[in-house]
Coordinates of C-alpha atoms and ligand atoms in Angstrom, one line a residue:
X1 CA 79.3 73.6 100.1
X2 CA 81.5 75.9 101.6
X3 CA 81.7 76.7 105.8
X4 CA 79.3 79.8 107.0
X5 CA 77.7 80.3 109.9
X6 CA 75.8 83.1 111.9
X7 CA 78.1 85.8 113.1
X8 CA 76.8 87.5 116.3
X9 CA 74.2 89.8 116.0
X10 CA 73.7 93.5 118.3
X11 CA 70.4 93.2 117.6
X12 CA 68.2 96.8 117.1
X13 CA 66.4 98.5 114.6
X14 CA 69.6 101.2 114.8
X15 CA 72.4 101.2 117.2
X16 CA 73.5 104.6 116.4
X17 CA 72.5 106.3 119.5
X18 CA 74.4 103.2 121.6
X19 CA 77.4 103.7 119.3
X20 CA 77.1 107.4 120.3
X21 CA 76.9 106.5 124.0
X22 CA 79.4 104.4 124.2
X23 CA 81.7 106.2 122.1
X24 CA 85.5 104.3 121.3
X25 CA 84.2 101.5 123.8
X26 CA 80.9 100.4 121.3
X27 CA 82.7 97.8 119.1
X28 CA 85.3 96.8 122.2
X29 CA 81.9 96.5 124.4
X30 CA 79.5 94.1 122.2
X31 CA 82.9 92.0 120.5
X32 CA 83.4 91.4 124.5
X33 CA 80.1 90.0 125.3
X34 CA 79.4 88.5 121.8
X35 CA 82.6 86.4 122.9
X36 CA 83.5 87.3 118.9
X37 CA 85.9 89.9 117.0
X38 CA 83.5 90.0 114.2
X39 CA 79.3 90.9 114.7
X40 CA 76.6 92.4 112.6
X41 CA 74.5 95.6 113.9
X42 CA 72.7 98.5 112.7
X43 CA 73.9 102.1 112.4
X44 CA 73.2 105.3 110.6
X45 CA 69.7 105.2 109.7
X46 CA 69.3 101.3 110.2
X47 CA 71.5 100.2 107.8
X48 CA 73.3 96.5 108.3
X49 CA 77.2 96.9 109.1
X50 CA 79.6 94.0 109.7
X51 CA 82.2 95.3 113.1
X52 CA 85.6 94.1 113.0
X53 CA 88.3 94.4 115.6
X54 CA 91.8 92.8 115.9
X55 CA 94.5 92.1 113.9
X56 CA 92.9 89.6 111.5
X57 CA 89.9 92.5 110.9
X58 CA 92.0 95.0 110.2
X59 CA 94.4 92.6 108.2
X60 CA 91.2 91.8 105.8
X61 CA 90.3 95.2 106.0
X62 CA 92.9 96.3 103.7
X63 CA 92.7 94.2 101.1
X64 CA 91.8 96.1 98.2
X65 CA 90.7 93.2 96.6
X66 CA 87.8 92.8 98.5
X67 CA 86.7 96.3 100.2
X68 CA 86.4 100.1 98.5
X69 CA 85.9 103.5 100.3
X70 CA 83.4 104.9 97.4
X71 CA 80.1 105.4 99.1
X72 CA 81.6 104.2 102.7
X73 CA 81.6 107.2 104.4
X74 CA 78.4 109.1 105.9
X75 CA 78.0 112.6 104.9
X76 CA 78.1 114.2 107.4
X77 CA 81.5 113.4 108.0
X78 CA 82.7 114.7 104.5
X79 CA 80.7 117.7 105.1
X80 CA 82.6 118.8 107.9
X81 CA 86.0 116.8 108.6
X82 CA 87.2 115.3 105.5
X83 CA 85.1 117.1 102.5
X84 CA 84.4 115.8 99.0
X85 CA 86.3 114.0 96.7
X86 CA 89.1 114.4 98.3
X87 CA 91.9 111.1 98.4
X88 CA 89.9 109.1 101.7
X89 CA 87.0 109.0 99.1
X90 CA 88.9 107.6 95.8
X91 CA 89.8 103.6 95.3
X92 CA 92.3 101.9 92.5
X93 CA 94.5 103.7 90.5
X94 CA 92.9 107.2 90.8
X95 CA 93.8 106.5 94.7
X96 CA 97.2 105.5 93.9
X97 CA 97.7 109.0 91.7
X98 CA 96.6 110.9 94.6
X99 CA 98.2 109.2 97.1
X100 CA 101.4 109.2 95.6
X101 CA 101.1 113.3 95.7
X102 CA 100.7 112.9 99.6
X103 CA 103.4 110.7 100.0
X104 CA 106.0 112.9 97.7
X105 CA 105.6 115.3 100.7
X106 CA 107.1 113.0 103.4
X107 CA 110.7 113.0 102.8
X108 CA 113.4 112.9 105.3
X109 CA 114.3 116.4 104.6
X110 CA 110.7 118.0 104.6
X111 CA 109.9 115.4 108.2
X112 CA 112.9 117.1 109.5
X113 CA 112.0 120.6 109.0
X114 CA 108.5 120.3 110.2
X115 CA 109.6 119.3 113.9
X116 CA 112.4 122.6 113.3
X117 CA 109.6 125.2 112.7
X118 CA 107.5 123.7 115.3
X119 CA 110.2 123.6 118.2
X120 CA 111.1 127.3 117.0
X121 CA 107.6 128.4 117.1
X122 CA 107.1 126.8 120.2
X123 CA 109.8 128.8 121.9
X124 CA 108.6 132.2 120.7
X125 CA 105.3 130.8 122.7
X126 CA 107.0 130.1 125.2
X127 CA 108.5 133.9 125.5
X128 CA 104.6 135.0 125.7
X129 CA 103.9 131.7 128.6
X130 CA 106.1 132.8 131.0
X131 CA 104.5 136.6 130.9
X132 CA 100.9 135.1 131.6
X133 CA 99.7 134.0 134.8
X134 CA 98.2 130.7 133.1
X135 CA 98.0 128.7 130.0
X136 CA 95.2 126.5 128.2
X137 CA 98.1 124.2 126.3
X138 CA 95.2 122.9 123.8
X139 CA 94.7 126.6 122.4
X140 CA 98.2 127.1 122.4
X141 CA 98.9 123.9 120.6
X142 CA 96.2 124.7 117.7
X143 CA 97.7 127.9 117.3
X144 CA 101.1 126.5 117.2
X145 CA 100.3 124.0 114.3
X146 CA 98.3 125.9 112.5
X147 CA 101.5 128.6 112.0
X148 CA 104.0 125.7 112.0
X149 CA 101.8 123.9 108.9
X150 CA 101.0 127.1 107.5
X151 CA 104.8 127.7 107.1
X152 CA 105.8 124.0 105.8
X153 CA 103.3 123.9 103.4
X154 CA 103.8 127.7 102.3
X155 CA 100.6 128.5 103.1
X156 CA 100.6 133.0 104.1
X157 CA 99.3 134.0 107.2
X158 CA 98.3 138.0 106.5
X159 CA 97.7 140.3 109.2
X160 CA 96.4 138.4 112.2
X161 CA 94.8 136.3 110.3
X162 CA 96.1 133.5 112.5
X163 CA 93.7 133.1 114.6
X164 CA 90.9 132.9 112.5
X165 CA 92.3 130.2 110.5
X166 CA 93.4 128.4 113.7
X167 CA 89.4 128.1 114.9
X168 CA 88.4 127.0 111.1
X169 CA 90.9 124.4 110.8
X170 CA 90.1 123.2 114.9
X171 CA 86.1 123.5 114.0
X172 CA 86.9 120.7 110.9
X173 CA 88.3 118.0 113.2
X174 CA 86.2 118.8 116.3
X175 CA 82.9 118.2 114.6
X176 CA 83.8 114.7 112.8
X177 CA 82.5 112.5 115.5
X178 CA 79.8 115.5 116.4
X179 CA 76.8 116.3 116.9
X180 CA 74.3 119.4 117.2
X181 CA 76.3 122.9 117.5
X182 CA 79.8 121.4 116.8
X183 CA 78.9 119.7 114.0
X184 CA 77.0 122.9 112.6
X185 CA 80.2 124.8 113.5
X186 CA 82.2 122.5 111.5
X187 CA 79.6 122.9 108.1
X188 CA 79.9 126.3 108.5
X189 CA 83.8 125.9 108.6
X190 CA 84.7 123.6 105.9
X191 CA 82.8 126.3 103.6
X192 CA 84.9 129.1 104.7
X193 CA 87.6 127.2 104.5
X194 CA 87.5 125.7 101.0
X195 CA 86.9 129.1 100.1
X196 CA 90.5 130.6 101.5
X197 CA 91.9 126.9 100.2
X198 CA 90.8 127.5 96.8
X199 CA 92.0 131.1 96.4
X200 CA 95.2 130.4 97.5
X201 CA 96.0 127.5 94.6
X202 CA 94.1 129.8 92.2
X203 CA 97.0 132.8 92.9
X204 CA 99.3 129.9 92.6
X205 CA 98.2 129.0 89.2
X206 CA 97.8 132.3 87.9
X207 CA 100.8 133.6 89.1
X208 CA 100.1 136.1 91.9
X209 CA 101.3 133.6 94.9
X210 CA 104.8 132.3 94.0
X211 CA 105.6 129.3 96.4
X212 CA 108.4 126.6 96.0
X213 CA 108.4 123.8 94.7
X214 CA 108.5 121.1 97.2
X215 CA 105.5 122.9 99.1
X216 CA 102.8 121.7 99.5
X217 CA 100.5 124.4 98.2
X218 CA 102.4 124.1 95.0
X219 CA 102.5 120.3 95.0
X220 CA 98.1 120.5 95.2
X221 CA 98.0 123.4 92.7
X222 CA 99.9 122.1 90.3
X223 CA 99.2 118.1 90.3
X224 CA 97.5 116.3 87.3
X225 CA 94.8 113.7 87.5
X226 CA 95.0 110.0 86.0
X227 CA 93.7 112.3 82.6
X228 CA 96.3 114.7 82.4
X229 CA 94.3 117.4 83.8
X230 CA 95.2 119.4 86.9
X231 CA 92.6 118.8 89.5
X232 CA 89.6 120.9 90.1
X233 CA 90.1 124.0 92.5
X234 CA 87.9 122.4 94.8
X235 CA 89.4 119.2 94.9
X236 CA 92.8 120.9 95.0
X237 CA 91.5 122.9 98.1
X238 CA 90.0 119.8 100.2
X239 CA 93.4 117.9 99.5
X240 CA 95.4 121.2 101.1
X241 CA 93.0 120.9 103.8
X242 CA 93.8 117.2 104.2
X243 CA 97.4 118.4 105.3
X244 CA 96.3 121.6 107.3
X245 CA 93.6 120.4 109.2
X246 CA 95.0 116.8 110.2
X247 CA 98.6 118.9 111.0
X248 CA 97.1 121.1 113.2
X249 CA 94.5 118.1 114.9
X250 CA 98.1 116.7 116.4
X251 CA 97.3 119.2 118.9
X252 CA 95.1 116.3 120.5
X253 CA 97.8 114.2 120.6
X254 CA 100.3 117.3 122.1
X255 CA 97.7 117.3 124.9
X256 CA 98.0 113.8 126.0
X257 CA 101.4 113.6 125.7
X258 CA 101.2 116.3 128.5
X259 CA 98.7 114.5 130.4
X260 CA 100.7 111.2 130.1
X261 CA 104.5 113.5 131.7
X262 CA 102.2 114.2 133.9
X263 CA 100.4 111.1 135.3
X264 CA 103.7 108.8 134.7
X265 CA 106.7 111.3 136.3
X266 CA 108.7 108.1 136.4
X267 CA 108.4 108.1 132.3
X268 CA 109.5 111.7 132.2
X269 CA 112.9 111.1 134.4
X270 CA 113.3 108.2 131.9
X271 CA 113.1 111.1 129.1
X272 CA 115.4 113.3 130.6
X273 CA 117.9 110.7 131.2
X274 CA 117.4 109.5 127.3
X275 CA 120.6 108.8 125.5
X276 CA 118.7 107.9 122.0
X277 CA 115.4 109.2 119.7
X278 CA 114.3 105.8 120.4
X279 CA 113.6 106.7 124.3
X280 CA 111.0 109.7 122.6
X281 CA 109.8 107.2 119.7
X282 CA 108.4 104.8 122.7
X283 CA 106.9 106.8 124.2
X284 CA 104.9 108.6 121.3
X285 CA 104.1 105.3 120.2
X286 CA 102.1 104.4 123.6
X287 CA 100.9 107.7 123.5
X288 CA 99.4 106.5 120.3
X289 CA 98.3 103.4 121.1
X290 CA 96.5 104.3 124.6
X291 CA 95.1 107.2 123.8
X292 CA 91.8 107.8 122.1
X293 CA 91.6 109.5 118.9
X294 CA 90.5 108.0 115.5
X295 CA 87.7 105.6 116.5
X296 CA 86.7 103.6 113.6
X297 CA 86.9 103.5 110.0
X298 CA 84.0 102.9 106.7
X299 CA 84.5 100.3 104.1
X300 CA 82.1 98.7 101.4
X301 CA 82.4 95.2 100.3
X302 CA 83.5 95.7 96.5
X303 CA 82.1 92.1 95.7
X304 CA 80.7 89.1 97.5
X305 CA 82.9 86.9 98.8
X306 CA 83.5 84.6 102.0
X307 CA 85.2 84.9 105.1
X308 CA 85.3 82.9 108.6
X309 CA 82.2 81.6 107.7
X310 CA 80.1 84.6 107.2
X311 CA 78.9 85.9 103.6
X312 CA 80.3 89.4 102.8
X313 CA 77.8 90.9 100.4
X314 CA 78.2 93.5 97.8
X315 CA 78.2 96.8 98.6
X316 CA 77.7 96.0 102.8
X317 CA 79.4 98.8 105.3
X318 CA 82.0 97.2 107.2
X319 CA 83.5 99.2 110.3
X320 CA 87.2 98.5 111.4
X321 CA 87.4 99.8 115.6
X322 CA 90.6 101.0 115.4
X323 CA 90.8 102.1 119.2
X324 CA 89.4 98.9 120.5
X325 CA 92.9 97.1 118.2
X326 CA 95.1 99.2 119.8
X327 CA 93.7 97.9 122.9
X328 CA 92.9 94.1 122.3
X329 CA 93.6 91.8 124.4
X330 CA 95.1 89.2 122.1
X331 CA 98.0 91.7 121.0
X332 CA 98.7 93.7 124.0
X333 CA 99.7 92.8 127.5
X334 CA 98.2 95.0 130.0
X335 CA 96.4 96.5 127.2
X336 CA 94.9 99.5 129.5
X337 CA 98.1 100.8 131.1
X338 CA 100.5 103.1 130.2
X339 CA 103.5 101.3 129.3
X340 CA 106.3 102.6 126.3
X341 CA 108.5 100.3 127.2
X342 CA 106.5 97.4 125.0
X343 CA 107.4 99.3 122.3
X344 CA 111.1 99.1 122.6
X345 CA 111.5 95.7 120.8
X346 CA 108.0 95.4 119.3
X347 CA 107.8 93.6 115.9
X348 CA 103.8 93.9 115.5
X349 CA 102.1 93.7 111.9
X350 CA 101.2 96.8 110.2
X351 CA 97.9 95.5 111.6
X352 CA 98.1 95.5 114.9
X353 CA 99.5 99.0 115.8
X354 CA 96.5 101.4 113.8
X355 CA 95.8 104.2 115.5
X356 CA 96.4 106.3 111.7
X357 CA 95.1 103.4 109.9
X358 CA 96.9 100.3 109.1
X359 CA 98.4 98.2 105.9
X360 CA 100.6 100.0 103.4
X361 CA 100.8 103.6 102.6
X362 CA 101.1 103.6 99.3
X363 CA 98.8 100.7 98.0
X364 CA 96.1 101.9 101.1
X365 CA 94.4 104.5 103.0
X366 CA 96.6 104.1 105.6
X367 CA 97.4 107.9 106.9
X368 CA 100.1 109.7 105.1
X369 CA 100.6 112.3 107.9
X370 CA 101.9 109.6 110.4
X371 CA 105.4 109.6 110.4
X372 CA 104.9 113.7 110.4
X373 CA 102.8 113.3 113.6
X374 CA 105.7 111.3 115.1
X375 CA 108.3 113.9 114.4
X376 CA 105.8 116.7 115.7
X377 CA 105.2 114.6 118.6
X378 CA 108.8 113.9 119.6
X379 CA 109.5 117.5 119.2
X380 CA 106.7 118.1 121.4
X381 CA 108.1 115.9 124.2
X382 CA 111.6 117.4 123.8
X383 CA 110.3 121.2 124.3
X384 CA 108.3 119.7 127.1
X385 CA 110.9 117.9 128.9
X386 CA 113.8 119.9 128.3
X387 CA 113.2 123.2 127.7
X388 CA 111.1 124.6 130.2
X389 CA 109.1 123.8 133.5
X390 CA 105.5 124.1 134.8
X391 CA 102.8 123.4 137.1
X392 CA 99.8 121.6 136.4
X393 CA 97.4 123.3 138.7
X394 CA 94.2 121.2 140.1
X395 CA 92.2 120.4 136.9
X396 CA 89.6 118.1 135.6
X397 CA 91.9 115.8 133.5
X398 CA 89.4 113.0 133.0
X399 CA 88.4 112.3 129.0
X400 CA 85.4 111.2 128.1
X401 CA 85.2 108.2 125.8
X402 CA 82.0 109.3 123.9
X403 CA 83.4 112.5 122.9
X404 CA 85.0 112.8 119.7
X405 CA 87.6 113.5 119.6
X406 CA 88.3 112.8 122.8
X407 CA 90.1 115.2 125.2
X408 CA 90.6 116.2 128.9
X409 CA 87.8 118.6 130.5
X410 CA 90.3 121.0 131.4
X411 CA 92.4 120.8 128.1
X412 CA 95.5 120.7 130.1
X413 CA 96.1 123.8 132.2
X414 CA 99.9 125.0 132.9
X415 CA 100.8 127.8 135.5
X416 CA 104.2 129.4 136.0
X417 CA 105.9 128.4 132.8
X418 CA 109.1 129.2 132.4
X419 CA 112.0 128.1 130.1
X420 CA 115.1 126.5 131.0
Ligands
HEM501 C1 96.5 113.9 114.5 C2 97.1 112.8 114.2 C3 96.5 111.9 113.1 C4 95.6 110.9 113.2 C5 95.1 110.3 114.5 C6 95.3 110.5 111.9 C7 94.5 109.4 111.6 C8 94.2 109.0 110.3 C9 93.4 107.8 110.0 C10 92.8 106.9 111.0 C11 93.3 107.8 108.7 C12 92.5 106.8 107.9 C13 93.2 105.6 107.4 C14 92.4 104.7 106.5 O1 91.4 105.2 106.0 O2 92.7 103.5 106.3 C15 94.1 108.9 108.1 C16 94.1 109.1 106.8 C17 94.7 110.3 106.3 N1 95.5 111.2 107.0 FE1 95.8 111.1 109.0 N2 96.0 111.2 111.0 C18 96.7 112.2 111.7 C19 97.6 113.1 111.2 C20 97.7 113.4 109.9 C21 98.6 114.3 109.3 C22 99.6 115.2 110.1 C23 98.3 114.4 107.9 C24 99.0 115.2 106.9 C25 100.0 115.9 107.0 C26 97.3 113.4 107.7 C27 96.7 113.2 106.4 C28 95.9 112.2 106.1 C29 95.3 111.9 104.8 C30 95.5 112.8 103.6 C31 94.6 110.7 104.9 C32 93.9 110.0 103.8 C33 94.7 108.9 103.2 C34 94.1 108.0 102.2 O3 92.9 108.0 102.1 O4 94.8 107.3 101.5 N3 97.0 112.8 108.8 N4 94.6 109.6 109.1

């Protein structure tokens, strides 16, 4: 008879409202004092899970062969941040057709013009920053991004419709990992939002809205399904949203890579003084890593099967703590400070590094909007460091780590910004 034995239990009738509380640092927490990178709990209404953190989870993860999304993730969390029926919910080949229509998006070409409307956009901004007395650079970013992926994606933006379609695509990612009032706001949202989606690739389709061809809003109007069939507006409208809403959620990102100029000076110097991309990759990378963002993904064991002893069962939820790998002990040194420099000659598994997911893009979930987020980023830290200068007034900076997503209290305050 084959090896099992009794994985660690977190024992409760429902460890939702401890997951809650202790936010990215649940899984991290209870692997710690289980003295194990793999334990059984309850969550969402009671219901057995199986928590895995590290390389090794995340490596069985993503193997198809063994896990499926279909019926992983709660509800809620396609009613508001991803919606339904959309590419996070699909497995096999139906997966692979839709992916593929995500990944024809990410050429060289189309990376590199996303970080060149973003710096120009960035600098018209910046004309307006220097006129106002102060600014709240998490508002400015969404707004930003939400122009900057409007245009890549050839999305219009009529009137001043900007900033209502700024606060709908913000409310999407802000009430994921929410509760109460920002979840609500996010319901409300994804409705509207679907709504201005699906018009859009209906004027596509019928002519009234001519876009080119290697734009998005064309790609999701005019792809066909495993059957031939071009997919329902709906559908077509959540996948547009999976490129707007996730574009303009980088904004989270833009904010700590301002918090972390500004709590590692030393880091900036080293940017100025940068004679290579690489010097901006690094640091975007530990930006990445140390940062919270994404806390966990949903799986369901496809069929039973065996693993380090324990008995994976048909159809059990199985969570992968993505923040908690990005800060494990057994891969990182120093995992909790601040250090790009690890990145410089780092030859880690797709495994290891998974703050976007991990594995492979195409055969996996793994995010397609990753290398994008790096370009944005580094074009970010470039406008940042190079073209202009600030003060960062007294603020509350500290982030929670039960809020999700996870920001500073302040959202990152700048006063007499100039260019230079
Ligand atoms: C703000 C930075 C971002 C973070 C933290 C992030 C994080 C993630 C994570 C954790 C996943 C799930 C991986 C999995 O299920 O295995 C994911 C999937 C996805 N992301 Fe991102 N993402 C970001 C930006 C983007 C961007 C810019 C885009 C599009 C342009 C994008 C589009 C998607 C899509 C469509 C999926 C679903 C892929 C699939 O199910 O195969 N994301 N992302």
């Amino acid at each position: 008879m084959a090896y099992r034995e009794q994985i660690p239990v977190d024992h409760g009738i429902d460890n939702t409202v401890k997951f809650l509380l202790e936010g990215y640092r649940y899984i991290p927490n209870q692997s710690r004092r289980l003295h194990s990178n793999m334990f059984e709990t309850r969550l969402l209404g009671g219901q057995k899970a199986v928590c895995l953190t590290g390389e090794e989870g995340a490596s069985i993860f993503y193997d198809n062969d063994k896990f499926k999304r279909d019926g992983a993730m709660p509800p809620r969390v396609l009613k508001t941040l991803f919606g339904e029926n959309g590419v996070q919910t699909l497995d096999n080949q139906a997966h692979k057709n839709r992916k593929e229509l995500f990944m024809s998006l990410m050429s060289s070409e189309r990376l590199s013009d996303i970080a060149k409307i973003f710096k120009k956009r960035w600098s018209e901004f910046l004309d307006d920053w220097e006129e106002k007395d102060e600014i709240n650079l998490y508002t400015e970013a969404n707004k930003i991004l939400t122009i900057t992926v409007c245009d890549w994606a050839g999305v219009p933006l009529w009137g001043n419709e900007l900033n209502e379609r700024t606060k709908e695509l913000n409310a999407l990612f802000e009430a994921g990992g929410a509760v109460g009032i920002r979840h609500m706001q996010g319901r409300a949202s994804r409705q509207k939002a679907e709504k201005w989606a699906g018009n859009l690739i209906d004027k596509v389709r019928n002519g009234e809205l001519d876009v080119p061809q290697d734009k998005a809003l064309y790609k999701m109007s005019w792809h066909r399904n495993l059957d031939g069939e071009l997919l329902d507006t709906k559908v077509a409208s959540v996948e547009l949203l999976n490129i707007l809403r996730p574009t303009v959620a980088v904004s989270v990102y833009i904010v700590f890579c301002a918090l972390a100029l500004h709590e590692h000076p030393e880091e900036k110097e080293k940017l100025k003084m940068a004679t290579n991309e690489n010097d901006y990759k690094i640091f975007v990378q530990e930006v990445r890593r140390y940062y919270p963002f994404f806390p966990v993904l949903a799986a369901r064991v496809r069929e039973d099967f065996l693993w380090k002893g324990h008995d994976f069962k048909q159809d059990d939820l199985v969570i992968l703590d993505l923040y908690g790998t990005n800060h494990h002990p057994d891969i990182w040194d120093k995992p909790n400070e601040f250090i790009p420099a690890r990145f410089k000659d780092w030859e880690g598994t797709p495994f290891a590094f998974i703050p976007q997911g991990g594995g492979d893009y195409y055969q996996g979930h793994r995010c397609p909007g990753e290398w994008m987020t790096i370009e944005i980023m580094k074009a970010c830290l470039d406008m940042m460091v190079n073209h202009m200068e600030y003060d960062v007034p007294t603020q509350n900076l500290d982030f929670s780590v039960r809020r999700m997503p996870s920001l500073p209290k302040s959202r990152f305050i700048m006063t007499n910004v100039r260019k230079k």
